[in-house]
Tab-separated table of C-alpha atoms and ligand atoms in Angstrom:
chain	number	residue	atom	x	y	z
T	26	UNK	CA	82.527	-94.926	-1.541
T	27	UNK	CA	81.523	-91.376	-2.095
T	28	UNK	CA	78.606	-90.868	-4.595
T	29	UNK	CA	77.077	-87.850	-5.989
T	30	UNK	CA	74.774	-86.725	-8.488
T	31	UNK	CA	76.121	-86.056	-11.594
T	32	UNK	CA	74.382	-84.130	-14.673
T	33	UNK	CA	75.853	-84.869	-18.265
T	34	UNK	CA	77.409	-81.747	-18.549
T	35	UNK	CA	79.348	-79.772	-21.382
T	36	UNK	CA	82.471	-79.355	-19.646
T	37	UNK	CA	85.378	-81.797	-19.072
T	38	UNK	CA	85.182	-84.922	-17.441
T	39	UNK	CA	88.721	-85.944	-15.996
T	40	UNK	CA	89.548	-89.185	-14.224
T	41	UNK	CA	92.851	-89.879	-11.962
T	42	UNK	CA	93.455	-93.353	-11.232
T	43	UNK	CA	95.890	-94.760	-8.721
T	44	UNK	CA	96.470	-98.411	-7.558
T	45	UNK	CA	96.642	-98.759	-3.829
T	46	UNK	CA	100.010	-99.691	-2.330
T	47	UNK	CA	100.825	-100.652	-4.996
T	48	UNK	CA	104.280	-102.579	-5.143
T	49	UNK	CA	102.839	-104.028	-1.559
T	50	UNK	CA	99.649	-105.237	-2.954
T	51	UNK	CA	100.988	-107.235	-6.203
T	52	UNK	CA	103.188	-109.251	-3.472
T	53	UNK	CA	99.854	-109.707	-1.585
T	54	UNK	CA	98.038	-110.405	-4.551
T	55	UNK	CA	100.694	-113.324	-5.853
T	56	UNK	CA	101.362	-114.491	-2.509
T	57	UNK	CA	98.028	-115.082	-0.615
T	58	UNK	CA	99.214	-115.879	2.778
T	59	UNK	CA	100.517	-112.397	2.651
T	60	UNK	CA	97.170	-110.687	2.503
T	61	UNK	CA	96.001	-109.053	5.543
T	62	UNK	CA	99.795	-108.782	7.169
T	63	UNK	CA	102.019	-106.365	7.325
T	64	UNK	CA	103.777	-106.362	3.992
T	65	UNK	CA	106.864	-103.836	3.127
T	66	UNK	CA	108.574	-103.883	0.198
T	67	UNK	CA	111.598	-102.085	-0.013
T	68	UNK	CA	115.531	-102.408	-0.914
T	69	UNK	CA	116.910	-105.035	-3.535
T	70	UNK	CA	117.600	-107.668	-1.105
T	71	UNK	CA	118.124	-108.209	2.293
T	72	UNK	CA	119.740	-104.781	2.479
T	73	UNK	CA	118.822	-103.241	5.552
T	74	UNK	CA	120.397	-99.784	4.545
T	75	UNK	CA	117.590	-99.103	1.951
T	76	UNK	CA	114.394	-97.200	1.971
T	77	UNK	CA	110.622	-98.392	2.104
T	78	UNK	CA	109.333	-98.676	-1.470
T	79	UNK	CA	105.735	-98.638	0.273
T	80	UNK	CA	104.013	-101.009	2.893
T	81	UNK	CA	100.515	-102.549	2.946
T	82	UNK	CA	97.951	-100.824	4.859
T	83	UNK	CA	98.359	-103.298	7.591
T	84	UNK	CA	102.123	-102.359	8.036
T	85	UNK	CA	101.022	-98.078	7.704
T	86	UNK	CA	99.296	-98.904	10.624
T	87	UNK	CA	102.675	-98.958	12.396
T	88	UNK	CA	103.743	-95.832	11.117
T	89	UNK	CA	105.609	-97.530	8.182
T	90	UNK	CA	105.394	-95.260	4.930
T	91	UNK	CA	107.480	-94.792	1.535
T	92	UNK	CA	111.024	-93.494	1.655
T	93	UNK	CA	111.244	-94.085	5.511
T	94	UNK	CA	114.637	-95.863	6.488
T	95	UNK	CA	114.115	-99.946	6.190
T	96	UNK	CA	116.031	-99.769	9.639
T	97	UNK	CA	113.224	-97.770	11.345
T	98	UNK	CA	110.260	-99.634	9.673
T	99	UNK	CA	111.862	-102.741	11.061
T	100	UNK	CA	111.687	-101.136	14.455
T	101	UNK	CA	108.175	-99.513	13.708
T	102	UNK	CA	107.133	-102.928	12.723
T	103	UNK	CA	108.982	-106.063	13.987
T	104	UNK	CA	106.333	-108.429	12.887
T	105	UNK	CA	106.779	-106.842	9.377
T	106	UNK	CA	107.294	-109.223	6.055
T	107	UNK	CA	110.089	-107.528	4.626
T	108	UNK	CA	110.122	-107.732	0.444
T	109	UNK	CA	112.516	-106.881	-2.189
T	110	UNK	CA	111.532	-104.634	-4.712
T	111	UNK	CA	110.456	-106.719	-8.171
T	112	UNK	CA	110.666	-103.596	-10.430
T	113	UNK	CA	110.220	-105.561	-13.375
T	114	UNK	CA	107.308	-107.568	-12.133
T	115	UNK	CA	105.532	-104.083	-10.965
T	116	UNK	CA	106.162	-102.576	-14.697
T	117	UNK	CA	104.301	-105.640	-16.301
T	118	UNK	CA	101.587	-104.857	-14.233
T	119	UNK	CA	101.365	-101.272	-14.740
T	120	UNK	CA	101.467	-101.802	-18.641
T	121	UNK	CA	98.411	-104.324	-18.013
T	122	UNK	CA	96.157	-101.605	-15.888
T	123	UNK	CA	96.793	-98.637	-18.288
T	124	UNK	CA	95.957	-100.925	-21.304
T	125	UNK	CA	92.916	-101.313	-19.659
T	126	UNK	CA	92.449	-97.456	-18.862
T	127	UNK	CA	93.196	-97.171	-22.923
T	128	UNK	CA	90.035	-99.032	-23.352
T	129	UNK	CA	87.916	-96.326	-22.298
T	130	UNK	CA	89.335	-93.517	-24.350
T	131	UNK	CA	92.709	-92.805	-25.978
T	132	UNK	CA	92.954	-89.667	-23.853
T	133	UNK	CA	95.105	-91.473	-21.151
T	134	UNK	CA	97.900	-89.763	-19.429
T	135	UNK	CA	100.141	-92.046	-17.366
T	136	UNK	CA	102.199	-90.017	-14.500
T	137	UNK	CA	104.062	-92.626	-12.588
T	138	UNK	CA	104.162	-96.337	-12.539
T	139	UNK	CA	100.848	-96.487	-10.624
T	140	UNK	CA	98.459	-93.456	-11.377
T	141	UNK	CA	97.645	-92.114	-14.610
T	142	UNK	CA	94.659	-88.832	-15.900
T	143	UNK	CA	91.861	-90.046	-18.355
T	144	UNK	CA	89.803	-87.371	-20.113
T	145	UNK	CA	86.408	-89.096	-20.752
T	146	UNK	CA	84.410	-86.281	-22.134
T	147	UNK	CA	83.907	-87.824	-25.053
T	148	UNK	CA	83.402	-91.446	-23.779
T	149	UNK	CA	80.756	-90.310	-21.922
T	150	UNK	CA	77.918	-91.545	-24.729
T	151	UNK	CA	79.623	-94.757	-24.994
T	152	UNK	CA	80.430	-95.530	-21.305
T	153	UNK	CA	78.322	-93.899	-19.137
T	154	UNK	CA	78.901	-91.109	-16.922
T	155	UNK	CA	82.181	-90.149	-14.807
T	156	UNK	CA	81.062	-92.107	-11.933
T	157	UNK	CA	79.700	-95.216	-14.040
T	158	UNK	CA	83.423	-95.288	-16.369
T	159	UNK	CA	85.327	-94.943	-12.657
T	160	UNK	CA	83.155	-97.919	-11.467
T	161	UNK	CA	83.722	-99.921	-14.432
T	162	UNK	CA	87.539	-99.275	-14.453
T	163	UNK	CA	87.581	-100.367	-10.683
T	164	UNK	CA	85.824	-103.517	-11.524
T	165	UNK	CA	88.050	-104.645	-14.491
T	166	UNK	CA	91.092	-103.987	-12.275
T	167	UNK	CA	89.629	-105.997	-9.892
T	168	UNK	CA	88.507	-108.789	-12.269
T	169	UNK	CA	91.656	-108.958	-14.631
T	170	UNK	CA	94.266	-107.932	-12.500
T	171	UNK	CA	93.224	-108.674	-8.751
T	172	UNK	CA	94.366	-105.035	-7.709
T	173	UNK	CA	92.138	-102.512	-5.982
T	174	UNK	CA	92.546	-98.450	-7.509
T	175	UNK	CA	91.055	-95.418	-5.919
T	176	UNK	CA	89.374	-93.160	-8.675
T	177	UNK	CA	88.636	-89.193	-8.457
T	178	UNK	CA	86.217	-87.747	-10.935
T	179	UNK	CA	86.363	-84.208	-11.649
T	180	UNK	CA	86.161	-80.980	-14.075
T	181	UNK	CA	90.024	-80.696	-13.851
T	182	UNK	CA	93.342	-82.807	-13.391
T	183	UNK	CA	93.807	-80.890	-10.487
T	184	UNK	CA	90.841	-81.869	-8.490
T	185	UNK	CA	90.672	-85.694	-9.427
T	186	UNK	CA	94.054	-85.835	-8.200
T	187	UNK	CA	92.975	-84.587	-5.174
T	188	UNK	CA	90.080	-86.705	-4.602
T	189	UNK	CA	91.466	-89.960	-5.703
T	190	UNK	CA	93.716	-89.510	-2.725
T	191	UNK	CA	90.845	-89.082	-0.373
T	192	UNK	CA	89.325	-92.087	0.336
T	193	UNK	CA	91.973	-94.600	-0.366
T	194	UNK	CA	91.979	-97.596	-0.349
T	195	UNK	CA	89.701	-98.302	-3.232
T	196	UNK	CA	87.986	-94.863	-3.366
T	197	UNK	CA	85.247	-93.338	-5.624
T	198	UNK	CA	85.333	-89.702	-5.086
T	199	UNK	CA	82.896	-87.660	-7.141
T	200	UNK	CA	83.525	-83.893	-7.179
T	201	UNK	CA	80.454	-82.400	-8.961
T	202	UNK	CA	81.239	-79.545	-11.664
T	203	UNK	CA	80.724	-76.266	-10.024
T	204	UNK	CA	81.812	-77.719	-6.734
T	205	UNK	CA	85.362	-77.980	-6.903
T	206	UNK	CA	86.119	-74.562	-4.712
T	207	UNK	CA	83.812	-76.168	-1.984
T	208	UNK	CA	84.967	-79.243	-1.756
T	209	UNK	CA	88.778	-78.370	-1.897
T	210	UNK	CA	88.409	-75.743	0.898
T	211	UNK	CA	88.145	-77.508	4.310
T	212	UNK	CA	91.060	-80.060	2.973
T	213	UNK	CA	95.060	-78.636	4.627
T	214	UNK	CA	97.119	-77.279	1.990
T	215	UNK	CA	99.382	-80.131	1.931
T	216	UNK	CA	96.803	-81.779	0.054
T	217	UNK	CA	96.605	-79.487	-2.840
T	218	UNK	CA	98.520	-80.976	-5.571
T	219	UNK	CA	101.880	-79.087	-6.501
T	220	UNK	CA	102.505	-77.550	-2.855
T	221	UNK	CA	105.667	-78.844	-1.812
T	222	UNK	CA	106.854	-78.772	1.722
T	223	UNK	CA	108.548	-75.326	1.182
T	224	UNK	CA	105.425	-73.566	0.037
T	225	UNK	CA	103.462	-75.223	2.675
T	226	UNK	CA	105.789	-74.036	5.225
T	227	UNK	CA	105.384	-70.192	3.493
T	228	UNK	CA	102.000	-70.327	3.253
T	229	UNK	CA	101.930	-71.241	6.763
T	230	UNK	CA	103.345	-67.936	7.776
T	231	UNK	CA	100.857	-66.757	5.905
T	232	UNK	CA	98.496	-68.060	8.296
T	233	UNK	CA	97.471	-70.388	5.478
T	234	UNK	CA	96.230	-73.620	6.954
T	235	UNK	CA	93.389	-74.681	4.759
T	236	UNK	CA	93.131	-74.325	0.572
T	237	UNK	CA	90.113	-72.324	1.616
T	238	UNK	CA	92.153	-70.180	3.698
T	239	UNK	CA	94.297	-69.929	0.385
T	240	UNK	CA	91.627	-69.337	-2.129
T	241	UNK	CA	90.549	-66.381	0.231
T	242	UNK	CA	93.761	-64.430	-0.206
T	243	UNK	CA	94.153	-61.641	-2.785
T	244	UNK	CA	96.004	-62.629	-5.691
T	245	UNK	CA	97.864	-59.683	-5.547
T	246	UNK	CA	99.366	-60.495	-1.910
T	247	UNK	CA	99.750	-63.909	-3.159
T	248	UNK	CA	101.851	-62.615	-6.111
T	249	UNK	CA	103.545	-60.090	-3.985
T	250	UNK	CA	104.651	-63.179	-1.511
T	251	UNK	CA	105.510	-65.907	-3.983
T	252	UNK	CA	105.784	-64.072	-7.489
T	253	UNK	CA	104.780	-65.176	-10.249
T	254	UNK	CA	103.557	-68.515	-8.706
T	255	UNK	CA	101.391	-66.438	-6.639
T	256	UNK	CA	98.668	-66.220	-9.090
T	257	UNK	CA	98.243	-69.566	-10.194
T	258	UNK	CA	98.285	-70.591	-6.351
T	259	UNK	CA	95.168	-68.515	-5.922
T	260	UNK	CA	93.540	-70.147	-8.610
T	261	UNK	CA	94.374	-73.755	-8.162
T	262	UNK	CA	93.182	-73.271	-4.671
T	263	UNK	CA	89.665	-72.739	-5.966
T	264	UNK	CA	90.356	-76.089	-8.320
T	265	UNK	CA	90.547	-73.810	-11.736
T	266	UNK	CA	93.281	-75.774	-13.860
T	267	UNK	CA	93.227	-75.524	-17.765
T	268	UNK	CA	95.648	-78.216	-18.376
T	269	UNK	CA	94.483	-80.631	-20.856
T	270	UNK	CA	95.078	-84.519	-20.387
T	271	UNK	CA	98.076	-85.400	-22.734
T	272	UNK	CA	98.420	-88.486	-23.979
T	273	UNK	CA	101.290	-87.666	-25.891
T	274	UNK	CA	102.645	-88.359	-29.252
T	275	UNK	CA	106.149	-89.412	-30.254
T	276	UNK	CA	106.527	-86.583	-33.001
T	277	UNK	CA	106.425	-84.231	-30.044
T	278	UNK	CA	109.147	-84.263	-28.221
T	279	UNK	CA	113.310	-84.535	-28.169
T	280	UNK	CA	115.046	-86.479	-25.663
T	281	UNK	CA	117.993	-88.190	-24.141
T	282	UNK	CA	118.208	-90.994	-21.226
T	283	UNK	CA	120.875	-92.312	-19.738
T	284	UNK	CA	121.214	-95.709	-17.602
T	285	UNK	CA	124.089	-95.433	-15.362
T	286	UNK	CA	126.191	-98.587	-15.282
T	287	UNK	CA	126.230	-98.522	-11.358
T	288	UNK	CA	123.090	-96.937	-9.729
T	289	UNK	CA	124.394	-93.472	-8.082
T	290	UNK	CA	123.688	-90.921	-5.783
T	291	UNK	CA	126.227	-88.612	-6.593
T	292	UNK	CA	124.757	-85.765	-7.146
T	293	UNK	CA	127.799	-84.112	-9.369
T	294	UNK	CA	127.478	-87.368	-11.619
T	295	UNK	CA	123.805	-86.745	-12.375
T	296	UNK	CA	123.835	-83.254	-13.052
T	297	UNK	CA	127.166	-83.596	-15.417
T	298	UNK	CA	125.226	-86.293	-17.183
T	299	UNK	CA	122.179	-83.910	-17.698
T	300	UNK	CA	124.274	-81.106	-18.762
T	301	UNK	CA	125.669	-83.860	-21.561
T	302	UNK	CA	121.832	-84.715	-22.352
T	303	UNK	CA	120.589	-81.005	-22.330
T	304	UNK	CA	123.507	-80.266	-25.024
T	305	UNK	CA	122.383	-82.993	-26.685
T	306	UNK	CA	118.771	-81.796	-26.964
T	307	UNK	CA	119.557	-78.569	-27.759
T	308	UNK	CA	121.549	-79.041	-30.439
T	309	UNK	CA	118.899	-81.641	-31.997
T	310	UNK	CA	116.240	-78.781	-31.388
T	311	UNK	CA	118.541	-75.884	-33.368
T	312	UNK	CA	119.119	-78.490	-36.216
T	313	UNK	CA	115.027	-79.083	-36.779
T	314	UNK	CA	115.237	-74.757	-36.184
T	315	UNK	CA	112.781	-75.417	-33.479
T	316	UNK	CA	112.170	-74.302	-29.847
T	317	UNK	CA	110.593	-76.026	-26.841
T	318	UNK	CA	108.791	-74.538	-24.123
T	319	UNK	CA	108.699	-77.251	-21.941
T	320	UNK	CA	111.522	-79.070	-20.067
T	321	UNK	CA	111.001	-82.774	-18.819
T	322	UNK	CA	113.165	-84.386	-16.330
T	323	UNK	CA	112.502	-88.236	-15.910
T	324	UNK	CA	114.255	-90.023	-12.917
T	325	UNK	CA	114.393	-93.978	-12.139
T	326	UNK	CA	115.623	-94.848	-8.844
T	327	UNK	CA	117.151	-98.460	-7.720
T	328	UNK	CA	113.656	-99.592	-6.853
T	329	UNK	CA	112.446	-99.012	-10.633
T	330	UNK	CA	109.965	-96.162	-8.846
T	331	UNK	CA	109.764	-93.674	-11.946
T	332	UNK	CA	108.761	-90.209	-11.697
T	333	UNK	CA	108.902	-87.141	-14.408
T	334	UNK	CA	108.734	-83.499	-13.402
T	335	UNK	CA	108.004	-81.006	-15.915
T	336	UNK	CA	108.383	-77.446	-16.424
T	337	UNK	CA	107.449	-74.541	-18.675
T	338	UNK	CA	110.257	-72.071	-19.841
T	339	UNK	CA	109.013	-68.439	-19.797
T	340	UNK	CA	111.133	-68.350	-23.236
T	341	UNK	CA	111.079	-71.249	-25.472
T	342	UNK	CA	114.491	-72.083	-25.840
T	343	UNK	CA	117.129	-74.342	-28.113
T	344	UNK	CA	120.295	-73.434	-26.516
T	345	UNK	CA	121.847	-76.001	-23.457
T	346	UNK	CA	121.856	-73.435	-20.377
T	347	UNK	CA	118.309	-72.818	-20.387
T	348	UNK	CA	117.367	-76.340	-20.672
T	349	UNK	CA	119.845	-77.830	-18.584
T	350	UNK	CA	118.759	-74.984	-15.687
T	351	UNK	CA	115.161	-76.063	-15.970
T	352	UNK	CA	116.300	-79.796	-15.321
T	353	UNK	CA	118.377	-79.127	-12.941
T	354	UNK	CA	116.098	-77.447	-10.732
T	355	UNK	CA	113.938	-79.848	-11.079
T	356	UNK	CA	116.593	-82.463	-10.061
T	357	UNK	CA	117.455	-80.185	-7.213
T	358	UNK	CA	113.741	-81.015	-5.545
T	359	UNK	CA	113.759	-84.511	-6.441
T	360	UNK	CA	117.214	-85.707	-5.072
T	361	UNK	CA	117.455	-86.856	-1.325
T	362	UNK	CA	119.842	-89.459	-1.333
T	363	UNK	CA	118.497	-91.604	-3.132
T	364	UNK	CA	120.517	-94.111	-5.715
T	365	UNK	CA	119.419	-93.041	-9.204
T	366	UNK	CA	119.290	-96.050	-11.876
T	367	UNK	CA	118.304	-93.320	-14.856
T	368	UNK	CA	118.038	-90.099	-15.674
T	369	UNK	CA	116.673	-88.283	-18.656
T	370	UNK	CA	115.827	-84.881	-19.995
T	371	UNK	CA	113.189	-84.131	-22.842
T	372	UNK	CA	112.187	-80.785	-24.392
T	373	UNK	CA	108.520	-80.594	-26.001
T	374	UNK	CA	105.844	-78.059	-26.321
T	375	UNK	CA	107.560	-76.710	-29.671
T	376	UNK	CA	107.321	-73.344	-31.288
T	377	UNK	CA	108.363	-72.752	-34.865
T	378	UNK	CA	111.196	-70.496	-34.936
T	379	UNK	CA	109.350	-67.939	-37.060
T	380	UNK	CA	106.626	-67.793	-34.295
T	381	UNK	CA	108.788	-66.266	-31.587
T	382	UNK	CA	108.910	-62.892	-32.697
T	383	UNK	CA	107.195	-61.890	-29.649
T	384	UNK	CA	109.746	-63.359	-27.544
T	385	UNK	CA	112.337	-61.539	-28.918
T	386	UNK	CA	115.658	-63.175	-30.048
T	387	UNK	CA	117.346	-63.798	-26.516
T	388	UNK	CA	120.932	-63.450	-26.323
T	389	UNK	CA	122.284	-62.822	-29.901
T	390	UNK	CA	125.499	-63.701	-29.051
T	391	UNK	CA	125.257	-66.815	-27.577
T	392	UNK	CA	123.075	-67.778	-30.433
T	393	UNK	CA	125.474	-67.147	-32.542
T	394	UNK	CA	128.247	-69.084	-30.191
T	395	UNK	CA	125.941	-72.304	-30.770
T	396	UNK	CA	125.330	-72.040	-33.885
T	397	UNK	CA	129.366	-71.463	-35.037
T	398	UNK	CA	130.013	-74.776	-32.507
T	399	UNK	CA	127.303	-76.616	-34.202
T	400	UNK	CA	129.187	-76.046	-37.729
T	401	UNK	CA	131.499	-77.386	-36.642
T	402	UNK	CA	130.098	-80.285	-35.271
T	403	UNK	CA	128.270	-80.885	-38.901
T	404	UNK	CA	131.869	-80.582	-40.500
T	405	UNK	CA	134.282	-82.271	-38.105
T	406	UNK	CA	131.888	-84.823	-36.023
T	407	UNK	CA	130.065	-84.318	-33.155
T	408	UNK	CA	133.324	-84.832	-30.860
T	409	UNK	CA	134.592	-82.302	-32.071
T	410	UNK	CA	133.293	-79.800	-29.493
T	411	UNK	CA	132.304	-80.776	-26.060
T	412	UNK	CA	131.945	-78.702	-22.734
T	413	UNK	CA	134.827	-78.735	-20.216
T	414	UNK	CA	132.531	-79.722	-17.603
T	415	UNK	CA	132.233	-82.598	-19.651
T	416	UNK	CA	135.824	-83.170	-20.386
T	417	UNK	CA	136.827	-83.164	-16.619
T	418	UNK	CA	134.464	-85.388	-16.169
T	419	UNK	CA	135.513	-88.274	-18.700
T	420	UNK	CA	132.086	-88.393	-19.952
T	421	UNK	CA	131.261	-89.601	-23.549
T	422	UNK	CA	128.949	-86.438	-25.005
T	423	UNK	CA	125.665	-87.500	-26.020
T	424	UNK	CA	125.858	-86.507	-29.800
T	425	UNK	CA	128.367	-89.147	-30.930
T	426	UNK	CA	125.765	-91.144	-32.736
T	427	UNK	CA	123.821	-89.540	-35.864
T	428	UNK	CA	120.783	-88.319	-34.410
T	429	UNK	CA	118.996	-89.610	-37.601
T	430	UNK	CA	119.974	-93.642	-37.185
T	431	UNK	CA	120.507	-93.820	-33.379
T	432	UNK	CA	117.034	-93.298	-32.506
T	433	UNK	CA	115.645	-96.079	-30.307
T	434	UNK	CA	112.142	-96.974	-29.982
T	435	UNK	CA	110.300	-98.076	-26.874
T	436	UNK	CA	109.817	-101.988	-27.055
T	437	UNK	CA	113.172	-102.300	-29.470
T	438	UNK	CA	115.471	-104.817	-28.372
T	439	UNK	CA	116.383	-105.053	-25.135
T	440	UNK	CA	120.046	-104.529	-23.998
T	441	UNK	CA	121.619	-105.206	-20.499
T	442	UNK	CA	122.877	-102.183	-18.891
T	443	UNK	CA	126.909	-103.153	-19.788
T	444	UNK	CA	126.006	-103.460	-23.529
T	445	UNK	CA	124.566	-99.928	-23.692
T	446	UNK	CA	126.053	-96.701	-25.009
T	447	UNK	CA	126.846	-94.637	-21.795
T	448	UNK	CA	124.269	-92.271	-23.174
T	449	UNK	CA	121.213	-93.544	-24.617
T	450	UNK	CA	119.737	-91.642	-27.401
T	451	UNK	CA	115.918	-92.308	-27.154
T	452	UNK	CA	113.543	-90.605	-29.656
T	453	UNK	CA	110.895	-90.595	-26.720
T	454	UNK	CA	107.737	-91.626	-27.538
T	455	UNK	CA	106.549	-88.490	-25.698
T	456	UNK	CA	105.475	-89.397	-21.812
T	457	UNK	CA	105.121	-85.805	-21.196
T	458	UNK	CA	103.148	-85.138	-18.881
T	459	UNK	CA	101.434	-82.077	-18.255
T	460	UNK	CA	102.276	-78.068	-17.559
T	461	UNK	CA	101.882	-78.011	-13.745
T	462	UNK	CA	101.372	-74.092	-13.165
T	463	UNK	CA	103.974	-74.761	-10.138
T	464	UNK	CA	106.489	-76.435	-12.787
T	465	UNK	CA	106.442	-79.590	-10.340
T	466	UNK	CA	104.681	-82.461	-11.540
T	467	UNK	CA	104.487	-86.030	-10.949
T	468	UNK	CA	105.734	-87.895	-13.986
T	469	UNK	CA	105.157	-90.989	-16.113
T	470	UNK	CA	106.078	-94.193	-16.099
T	471	UNK	CA	108.201	-95.177	-19.087
T	472	UNK	CA	107.229	-99.380	-19.546
T	473	UNK	CA	109.837	-99.730	-22.217
T	474	UNK	CA	113.249	-98.191	-22.416
T	475	UNK	CA	115.110	-99.615	-19.020
T	476	UNK	CA	114.735	-103.306	-19.720
E	527	TTP	P1	102.168	-94.459	-4.339
E	527	TTP	O1	100.954	-94.503	-5.240
E	527	TTP	O2	102.827	-93.275	-3.804
E	527	TTP	O3	101.998	-95.383	-3.361
E	527	TTP	P2	101.480	-96.623	-3.010
E	527	TTP	O4	100.546	-97.153	-4.795
E	527	TTP	O5	102.281	-97.566	-2.874
E	527	TTP	O6	100.038	-96.191	-1.976
E	527	TTP	P3	98.556	-95.809	-2.094
E	527	TTP	O7	97.629	-96.312	-1.911
E	527	TTP	O8	98.917	-94.454	-1.094
E	527	TTP	O9	98.684	-95.270	-3.417
E	527	TTP	O10	103.352	-94.962	-5.349
E	527	TTP	C1	103.322	-95.612	-6.528
E	527	TTP	C2	104.529	-97.081	-5.844
E	527	TTP	O11	105.493	-96.218	-6.425
E	527	TTP	C3	104.512	-97.740	-4.880
E	527	TTP	O12	103.572	-98.971	-4.810
E	527	TTP	C4	106.083	-97.847	-4.543
E	527	TTP	C5	106.529	-96.819	-5.442
E	527	TTP	N1	107.219	-95.630	-4.503
E	527	TTP	C6	108.624	-95.521	-4.231
E	527	TTP	O13	109.481	-96.828	-4.832
E	527	TTP	N2	108.870	-94.692	-3.399
E	527	TTP	C7	108.241	-93.655	-2.788
E	527	TTP	O14	109.157	-93.038	-2.058
E	527	TTP	C8	106.952	-93.692	-3.265
E	527	TTP	C9	106.228	-92.368	-2.452
E	527	TTP	C10	106.284	-94.837	-4.063
E	528	MG	MG1	99.462	-95.688	-5.330
């Protein structure tokens, strides 16, 4: 544990909380005979074709890690204890932990099944400073859920996230205000949240090894090389990240989700499904007279691992194409052959049409076409018009139910997959997330809709 003095400061205090070896730790908790042993959780059963969801720290010593084929894990760690994924159990535990976090502040933003940001700035008077709150949460999770977490405390989400990962398991890393850049500088760039493999490789070609190397580069040369992300890379390398913790407001997003009858790894099927949903989302935005600046993709795989990835549009949209394009580019970064159970797309960060003069109207012909189609849909029903790509796929389109009556809230009636309408119409209780400037964010666990 790294303990550092922290004065009461006027800036923000943000915590990032992440459970340690989550799925494996839950299994070790429930079966004490597995404690201290190399536990490897993956696949839905004895199916050796699957991949590792996670491995206990004992198994990690053999080189086993998430996303590794189970076969490889079996070779590296023959004495490993292989267990199937019990997604529902982990979801229930996740909800329990999130509920503990919400005792410290309503400003909780879950970003995956086992991690969340908290803005505790306003909670300090009641619960003590950031490190104190971190310790208190760690203790509560041990006492009530019998699991360990790692916590990062900092002034920004970016730095808190990097910090929580640094002393796993059971870590508490505190970065005092003003020391963000110095804290990040010696770390390899791969640790910088939002820097994917591609960017990391490109940066290495630039001679950048540590985050400090990146921070030392002039912003304009980064911009020349990396376009609009260059400037944001430079400031992120210094720990600058104004992004707020977004606890979510149901009124602030419009989304569709679809649970496949059979989990699929077909890119074509997933993309076509997204297209149908983007079309429905755009239609609802136009009906409400609003445009959305943020598009969030949600994916849940066979092992119930749920992520969301979010991107901000340069121009707020209420047309299918920009929403679909944004969702697909997020999707392509995340799909690497895994079987997908659920996909969703959400638009948020709304702007009234009147506020949009500064963005210009976009392509007026496209708008006229979309509005003409909307008129036909209103008059003859939503099935009257559909996209050629959806017809070819014989896919039901998303707006076959009245949006006003088909709103489904989480925690509502559970439905088996077989009985579900093929395209769920979900008014999302806004999980979305946060704007990572690189448009590549970790996302939120949805505890409810995929029961
Ligand atoms: P992580 O927090 O990335 O991993 P972890 O909690 O197992 O280990 P750590 O101590 O390093 O935080 O992911 C949380 C859970 O999500 C993990 O327990 C299993 C699941 N998961 C997958 O199913 N597939 C994956 O590729 C990853 C990375 C995680
Ligand atoms: Mg974890």
